[in-house]
Amino acid sequence: MSVSVEQARRKEGEGNTPVEDLLRNKDILIVDDDPIFRSMIRAVLETYSCNVKEANNGLEGLQMLKHSLPDVLLCDLAMPILNGIEFVEEAVLEYPMLPIIVISGSGDMQDVAKVLRLGAKDFLVKPISDVSILIKSLSSALKLSEESSLRMQDFSSQWFRTSELDKSCNDELHWHLEYLQEEPNVGRELLFELLPESEAQHANWKLSYRLLQSTDGMPLIFDYEWLLDGRLFFYLVDSHSGGENGVISCLLIRAFFNDFIREQQMSTNTISAMVASIEKGMSTMDNSQAMSGVFGYVDLSEQAVFILSAGLDAIWESNNQRNVLRANNQLTINASNNQVHRFSVKEGANSLSLNNVGCSSFKLELTSF
C-alpha cells in the first residue's frame, strides 16, 4: 500500500474527521486466505479504532458470522475450501442486510459482476495502493447500512449516491468509476457480465430475450425487473453511443433504474420521470454525451405496455399487429419529453425488437401459456 494511513487522513482533512467518527468501534470481519494482506488491512483499520476479526477461508468466515455479525464484511474472491463467490452466496442468503465488500486479486470482471448481482455493495482490486480507497469504501458501506431505507440499493446506486441528487455526481463518483474509465476493456467486460438471466416467469407469462453482438465492441445493455404485482420494468441502452463515458453512463442508468424499481412508483408518467432523473444525473458528468436507449414497463393487469424511445427505432408486435416507434430525442437531449407509447399486450406472443443498432440484434419476447 503506497499511500500511508497518515496520507489518507491528510486527504480527509486535519483533526477528528467524520470518517474517523463513523469507523470508530465498528466491527470489521476480513475473510482472506492471505495472512500478510489481512495483517496489513488490520493495521490500517485499527488506526481508525475499528474492532477487526479475521477468517482464513469462507467456511471459517460463515462459522464466525453465526456467532456475531460485523458492521462490514471484507471478502476475497479467491480462497480455498469455500471460494469468495460461494461464501457471498451463503452470506447474502443468511444475512441480506450485511454490507459486503469483495476484493479481487485478478480483476476478473466475471466473478466481480456475479457477486455484485448477488448483493455485494462494492469491490476493490488488489493490490490496494491507496488506503483512502479502502476507507472511503468502508465509510460508504457503513452510511448505507445506517439508512434502513437504502440498504437494499443496488451497488450502482451507492457508487453514484443517487440518494443525494443535490450534489454533483462528479464530486461523488466512487474510485472505481475512474478505474473503469481508465481500463475500458475491464469496463466493457463488466457490462457484459451484468446482463441478466435470459428467461424469467411470472404466473402464466414468460419473458425471454435474445441479444446477439460482438464481444469486441461496446455492448447493448439490457436489464429488467419483474415485480410481484405483475409489473415488468425494462430498459435497453446502446453503450457505444456514449463514447468514452459509455461504461459510466450505463452504470448510472442502472442505478436510477434500480432506485425507481425499489421505490415502486406507479403512474402513467413513471417512464418519463425515470428518464428525467437519468438525464439529470448524466448532466453533471464531465463531457457527457447523448446516448440512445429504450425504456418501458408492462402492466399485465391492464394488458398494456408503455414504451419511451430515446434515440433507437423499435417495433412492438402483438398477435401480428405491428407498431413502429421512431427514435426521437436521445438521452441528455430532453428525452423525458418524448412520447410514451401505450400498446396492447395480448394473450399469446408479444415482442419488442430493435432496428438500426449496428451489427447487434435484440428481441424481447413476452408470451402467455
Coordinates of C-alpha atoms in Angstrom, one line a residue:
M1 CA 0.0 0.0 0.0
S2 CA 1.9 3.0 -1.3
V3 CA -0.4 5.6 0.4
S4 CA 0.0 5.6 4.2
V5 CA -2.7 6.0 6.8
E6 CA -1.3 9.4 7.6
Q7 CA -1.5 10.5 3.9
A8 CA -5.0 9.1 3.7
R9 CA -6.0 11.2 6.7
R10 CA -4.5 14.3 5.2
K11 CA -6.7 13.8 2.2
E12 CA -9.7 13.8 4.6
G13 CA -8.5 16.9 6.4
E14 CA -6.8 17.6 9.7
G15 CA -8.2 16.7 13.1
N16 CA -11.0 14.3 14.0
T17 CA -12.9 13.7 10.8
P18 CA -16.5 12.4 10.2
V19 CA -14.9 9.3 8.7
E20 CA -13.0 8.6 11.9
D21 CA -16.2 9.1 13.9
L22 CA -18.0 6.8 11.6
L23 CA -15.4 4.0 11.8
R24 CA -14.7 4.2 15.5
N25 CA -15.6 0.9 17.3
K26 CA -17.1 -0.6 14.2
D27 CA -16.7 -4.4 13.9
I28 CA -15.0 -5.4 10.6
L29 CA -14.5 -9.1 9.5
I30 CA -11.8 -9.8 7.0
V31 CA -12.2 -13.1 5.1
D32 CA -9.0 -13.8 3.1
D33 CA -6.5 -16.7 2.9
D34 CA -3.5 -14.3 2.7
P35 CA -2.3 -13.6 6.2
I36 CA 0.0 -10.8 5.1
F37 CA -2.8 -9.0 3.4
R38 CA -5.1 -9.5 6.4
S39 CA -2.5 -8.1 8.8
M40 CA -1.9 -5.0 6.6
I41 CA -5.7 -4.3 6.4
R42 CA -6.0 -4.9 10.2
A43 CA -3.2 -2.4 10.9
V44 CA -4.9 0.2 8.8
L45 CA -8.3 -0.3 10.4
E46 CA -7.1 -0.4 13.9
T47 CA -5.6 3.1 13.5
Y48 CA -9.3 4.1 12.9
S49 CA -10.2 2.3 16.2
C50 CA -12.1 -0.5 14.4
N51 CA -12.5 -3.9 16.0
V52 CA -11.1 -6.3 13.5
K53 CA -11.6 -10.1 13.2
E54 CA -10.1 -12.4 10.7
A55 CA -11.1 -15.6 8.9
N56 CA -8.7 -17.7 6.8
N57 CA -11.4 -19.0 4.3
G58 CA -15.1 -18.8 3.5
L59 CA -16.1 -21.8 5.7
E60 CA -14.4 -20.2 8.7
G61 CA -16.0 -16.9 7.8
L62 CA -19.5 -18.4 7.9
Q63 CA -18.8 -20.0 11.3
M64 CA -17.8 -16.6 12.7
L65 CA -20.9 -15.0 11.2
K66 CA -23.1 -17.4 13.2
H67 CA -21.6 -16.2 16.5
S68 CA -21.6 -12.4 15.7
L69 CA -22.4 -10.2 12.8
P70 CA -19.8 -7.4 11.9
D71 CA -20.8 -4.0 10.7
V72 CA -19.0 -4.6 7.4
L73 CA -17.5 -7.7 5.8
L74 CA -14.4 -7.7 3.6
C75 CA -14.1 -10.8 1.5
D76 CA -11.5 -12.1 -1.0
L77 CA -12.9 -13.8 -4.1
A78 CA -10.1 -16.4 -4.5
M79 CA -10.0 -18.7 -1.4
P80 CA -9.6 -22.4 -0.7
I81 CA -12.3 -24.7 0.8
L82 CA -15.2 -22.2 0.1
N83 CA -14.4 -19.6 -2.5
G84 CA -15.5 -16.0 -2.4
I85 CA -18.5 -16.4 -4.7
E86 CA -19.8 -19.4 -2.7
F87 CA -19.2 -17.5 0.5
V88 CA -21.0 -14.4 -0.7
E89 CA -24.0 -16.5 -1.9
E90 CA -24.3 -18.1 1.6
A91 CA -23.8 -14.8 3.5
V92 CA -26.3 -12.8 1.4
L93 CA -28.9 -15.6 1.8
E94 CA -28.5 -15.8 5.6
Y95 CA -27.7 -12.1 6.3
P96 CA -29.2 -10.0 3.5
M97 CA -28.6 -6.7 5.3
L98 CA -24.9 -7.3 5.9
P99 CA -22.8 -4.9 3.8
I100 CA -20.2 -6.9 1.9
I101 CA -17.2 -5.5 0.0
V102 CA -15.4 -8.0 -2.2
I103 CA -11.7 -7.9 -3.1
S104 CA -10.4 -9.2 -6.4
G105 CA -6.8 -10.2 -6.9
S106 CA -7.2 -10.9 -10.6
G107 CA -9.5 -8.1 -11.7
D108 CA -11.8 -10.8 -13.3
M109 CA -15.0 -9.0 -14.0
Q110 CA -17.0 -12.2 -14.4
D111 CA -16.6 -13.0 -10.7
V112 CA -16.9 -9.4 -9.6
A113 CA -20.2 -9.0 -11.6
K114 CA -21.6 -12.1 -10.1
V115 CA -21.1 -11.0 -6.5
L116 CA -22.4 -7.5 -7.3
R117 CA -25.6 -9.1 -8.7
L118 CA -25.8 -11.2 -5.6
G119 CA -25.9 -8.1 -3.5
A120 CA -22.3 -7.1 -2.6
K121 CA -22.1 -3.3 -2.3
D122 CA -18.6 -2.7 -3.6
F123 CA -15.4 -4.2 -5.0
L124 CA -11.7 -3.4 -4.5
V125 CA -8.8 -4.7 -6.6
K126 CA -5.5 -5.9 -5.2
P127 CA -3.0 -4.5 -4.6
I128 CA -4.8 -1.7 -2.8
S129 CA -2.2 1.0 -3.4
D130 CA -4.2 3.8 -1.8
V131 CA -5.5 3.4 1.7
S132 CA -8.1 6.1 1.2
I133 CA -9.9 3.9 -1.3
L134 CA -10.4 1.3 1.3
I135 CA -11.5 3.8 3.9
K136 CA -14.0 5.5 1.5
S137 CA -15.4 2.2 0.5
L138 CA -15.9 1.2 4.2
S139 CA -17.4 4.6 5.0
S140 CA -19.8 4.4 2.2
A141 CA -21.0 0.9 3.1
L142 CA -21.5 2.0 6.8
K143 CA -23.5 5.0 5.8
L144 CA -25.7 2.9 3.6
S145 CA -26.3 0.3 6.3
E146 CA -27.3 3.0 8.8
E147 CA -30.1 4.1 6.5
S148 CA -32.6 1.3 6.5
S149 CA -34.4 2.7 3.5
L150 CA -31.2 2.4 1.4
R151 CA -30.0 -1.0 2.5
M152 CA -31.5 -2.8 -0.5
Q153 CA -30.0 -0.4 -3.0
D154 CA -28.1 -1.9 -6.0
F155 CA -24.3 -1.4 -5.8
S156 CA -24.6 1.2 -8.7
S157 CA -26.9 3.4 -6.6
Q158 CA -24.2 3.5 -3.9
W159 CA -21.5 4.4 -6.4
F160 CA -23.5 7.4 -7.8
R161 CA -25.0 8.5 -4.5
T162 CA -28.5 8.7 -6.1
S163 CA -30.0 9.5 -2.7
E164 CA -28.0 12.8 -2.7
L165 CA -29.1 14.2 -6.0
D166 CA -28.4 17.8 -5.0
K167 CA -24.7 17.0 -5.1
S168 CA -22.7 16.8 -8.3
C169 CA -22.1 13.2 -9.5
N170 CA -18.6 14.3 -10.4
D171 CA -17.9 15.1 -6.8
E172 CA -19.5 11.8 -5.6
L173 CA -18.1 9.3 -8.0
H174 CA -16.6 6.2 -6.4
W175 CA -13.0 5.5 -7.1
H176 CA -13.7 2.6 -9.4
L177 CA -15.7 4.6 -11.8
E178 CA -12.5 6.3 -12.7
Y179 CA -10.8 2.9 -12.7
L180 CA -13.3 1.6 -15.2
Q181 CA -12.8 4.7 -17.4
E182 CA -9.0 4.2 -17.3
E183 CA -9.4 0.4 -18.1
P184 CA -12.0 0.4 -21.0
N185 CA -11.6 -3.4 -21.6
V186 CA -12.4 -4.1 -17.9
G187 CA -15.4 -1.8 -18.1
R188 CA -16.7 -3.4 -21.2
E189 CA -16.3 -6.9 -19.6
L190 CA -18.2 -5.7 -16.5
L191 CA -21.1 -4.5 -18.7
F192 CA -21.3 -7.9 -20.5
E193 CA -21.2 -9.8 -17.2
L194 CA -24.0 -7.7 -15.7
L195 CA -26.6 -8.8 -18.3
P196 CA -29.5 -10.5 -16.6
E197 CA -30.8 -14.1 -17.0
S198 CA -32.2 -14.6 -20.5
E199 CA -35.6 -16.0 -19.2
A200 CA -38.0 -15.2 -16.4
Q201 CA -41.5 -16.2 -15.5
H202 CA -44.5 -14.6 -13.6
A203 CA -47.8 -16.5 -13.2
N204 CA -48.6 -17.7 -16.7
W205 CA -46.3 -15.3 -18.5
K206 CA -42.8 -15.9 -19.7
L207 CA -40.1 -13.4 -20.7
S208 CA -37.2 -14.2 -22.9
Y209 CA -34.7 -12.2 -24.8
R210 CA -32.1 -12.7 -27.5
L211 CA -29.1 -10.4 -27.7
L212 CA -26.6 -11.1 -30.4
Q213 CA -23.5 -8.9 -30.5
S214 CA -19.7 -9.0 -30.8
T215 CA -17.7 -9.2 -27.6
D216 CA -15.1 -6.9 -29.2
G217 CA -17.1 -3.7 -29.2
M218 CA -19.2 -1.8 -26.6
P219 CA -22.4 -3.8 -26.0
L220 CA -26.1 -3.2 -26.0
I221 CA -27.1 -3.2 -22.3
F222 CA -30.5 -4.7 -21.3
D223 CA -32.0 -5.2 -17.9
Y224 CA -35.4 -5.9 -16.4
E225 CA -37.2 -6.4 -13.1
W226 CA -40.5 -8.3 -12.7
L227 CA -42.3 -7.2 -9.5
L228 CA -44.7 -9.4 -7.5
D229 CA -47.7 -7.4 -8.6
G230 CA -47.1 -8.3 -12.2
R231 CA -45.5 -5.1 -13.5
L232 CA -42.4 -5.7 -15.6
F233 CA -39.9 -2.9 -16.0
F234 CA -37.1 -2.9 -18.6
Y235 CA -34.6 -0.8 -20.5
L236 CA -32.1 -1.2 -23.3
V237 CA -29.1 1.2 -23.9
D238 CA -26.5 1.3 -26.6
S239 CA -23.3 1.8 -24.6
H240 CA -21.4 2.6 -27.8
S241 CA -23.4 5.8 -28.3
G242 CA -22.0 7.2 -25.0
G243 CA -18.4 7.5 -26.3
E244 CA -15.7 7.5 -23.7
N245 CA -18.4 7.8 -20.9
G246 CA -20.3 4.8 -22.2
V247 CA -19.5 2.5 -19.3
I248 CA -20.1 5.1 -16.6
S249 CA -23.3 6.2 -18.2
C250 CA -24.6 2.7 -18.4
L251 CA -23.9 2.2 -14.7
L252 CA -25.6 5.4 -13.9
I253 CA -28.7 4.4 -15.8
R254 CA -28.6 1.1 -13.9
A255 CA -28.5 3.0 -10.6
F256 CA -31.5 5.1 -11.4
F257 CA -33.5 2.2 -12.8
N258 CA -33.0 0.1 -9.7
D259 CA -33.9 3.0 -7.4
F260 CA -37.2 3.5 -9.3
I261 CA -38.0 -0.2 -9.0
R262 CA -37.1 -0.2 -5.3
E263 CA -39.5 2.7 -4.7
Q264 CA -42.1 1.0 -6.9
Q265 CA -43.6 4.2 -8.2
M266 CA -46.7 3.7 -10.2
S267 CA -48.3 6.2 -12.6
T268 CA -48.6 6.8 -16.3
N269 CA -45.6 9.2 -16.0
T270 CA -43.3 6.6 -14.4
I271 CA -41.1 6.1 -17.5
S272 CA -40.9 9.9 -18.2
A273 CA -39.9 10.6 -14.6
M274 CA -37.3 7.8 -14.6
V275 CA -35.7 9.2 -17.8
A276 CA -35.8 12.7 -16.4
S277 CA -33.8 11.5 -13.3
I278 CA -31.3 9.7 -15.5
E279 CA -30.8 12.8 -17.7
K280 CA -30.3 14.9 -14.5
G281 CA -27.6 12.6 -13.3
M282 CA -25.9 12.5 -16.7
S283 CA -25.9 16.3 -17.0
T284 CA -23.5 16.5 -14.0
M285 CA -20.9 14.3 -15.7
D286 CA -17.9 15.8 -17.4
N287 CA -18.1 15.5 -21.2
S288 CA -21.4 13.8 -21.0
Q289 CA -22.6 12.6 -24.4
A290 CA -26.0 11.9 -25.8
M291 CA -26.9 8.2 -25.6
S292 CA -29.6 6.0 -27.2
G293 CA -32.0 3.7 -25.4
V294 CA -35.5 2.4 -24.9
F295 CA -37.4 2.4 -21.6
G296 CA -40.6 0.7 -20.7
Y297 CA -42.9 -1.3 -18.5
V298 CA -45.6 -3.8 -18.9
D299 CA -48.7 -3.8 -16.7
L300 CA -50.4 -7.2 -17.0
S301 CA -53.4 -6.1 -15.1
E302 CA -54.1 -3.5 -17.8
Q303 CA -52.8 -5.8 -20.6
A304 CA -50.7 -2.8 -21.7
V305 CA -47.0 -1.9 -22.4
F306 CA -45.7 1.7 -22.0
I307 CA -42.6 2.4 -24.1
L308 CA -40.4 5.6 -24.5
S309 CA -37.9 5.6 -27.3
A310 CA -34.8 7.7 -26.7
G311 CA -32.7 7.5 -29.9
L312 CA -33.5 3.9 -31.0
D313 CA -36.0 2.7 -33.6
A314 CA -38.1 -0.1 -32.2
I315 CA -41.0 -2.4 -33.2
W316 CA -43.7 -3.7 -30.8
E317 CA -45.6 -6.7 -32.2
S318 CA -48.7 -8.3 -30.5
N319 CA -50.6 -11.1 -32.3
N320 CA -49.5 -9.9 -35.7
Q321 CA -50.2 -6.3 -35.0
R322 CA -47.1 -4.2 -35.7
N323 CA -46.3 -0.8 -34.1
V324 CA -43.2 1.2 -35.1
L325 CA -41.5 3.5 -32.6
R326 CA -39.3 6.2 -34.1
A327 CA -36.0 7.2 -32.4
N328 CA -36.9 10.7 -31.1
N329 CA -34.5 12.6 -28.8
Q330 CA -31.6 10.8 -27.2
L331 CA -30.8 10.8 -23.5
T332 CA -29.4 14.3 -22.4
I333 CA -31.5 15.9 -25.2
N334 CA -34.8 16.2 -23.3
A335 CA -35.6 12.5 -23.9
S336 CA -38.0 12.7 -20.9
N337 CA -40.3 14.8 -23.1
N338 CA -40.5 12.1 -25.8
Q339 CA -43.9 10.5 -26.2
V340 CA -44.7 7.4 -24.0
H341 CA -46.5 5.0 -26.3
R342 CA -49.1 2.6 -25.0
F343 CA -49.7 -0.7 -26.8
S344 CA -51.8 -3.8 -26.1
V345 CA -50.3 -6.9 -24.5
K346 CA -52.4 -9.8 -25.7
E347 CA -52.6 -13.5 -24.8
G348 CA -50.2 -15.4 -26.9
A349 CA -47.0 -13.8 -28.4
N350 CA -45.7 -10.2 -27.9
S351 CA -42.3 -8.9 -28.8
L352 CA -40.1 -5.8 -28.9
S353 CA -37.3 -5.7 -31.5
L354 CA -34.8 -3.1 -32.4
N355 CA -33.6 -1.7 -35.7
N356 CA -30.5 0.3 -36.6
V357 CA -28.2 -0.8 -33.8
G358 CA -25.1 -1.6 -35.9
C359 CA -24.2 -5.2 -36.0
S360 CA -26.2 -6.1 -32.9
S361 CA -29.5 -7.8 -32.8
F362 CA -32.1 -7.7 -30.0
K363 CA -35.5 -9.2 -29.4
L364 CA -37.6 -9.3 -26.2
E365 CA -40.5 -11.8 -26.2
L366 CA -43.4 -11.9 -23.7
T367 CA -45.6 -14.9 -24.1
S368 CA -48.5 -16.4 -22.2
F369 CA -49.0 -20.2 -21.7

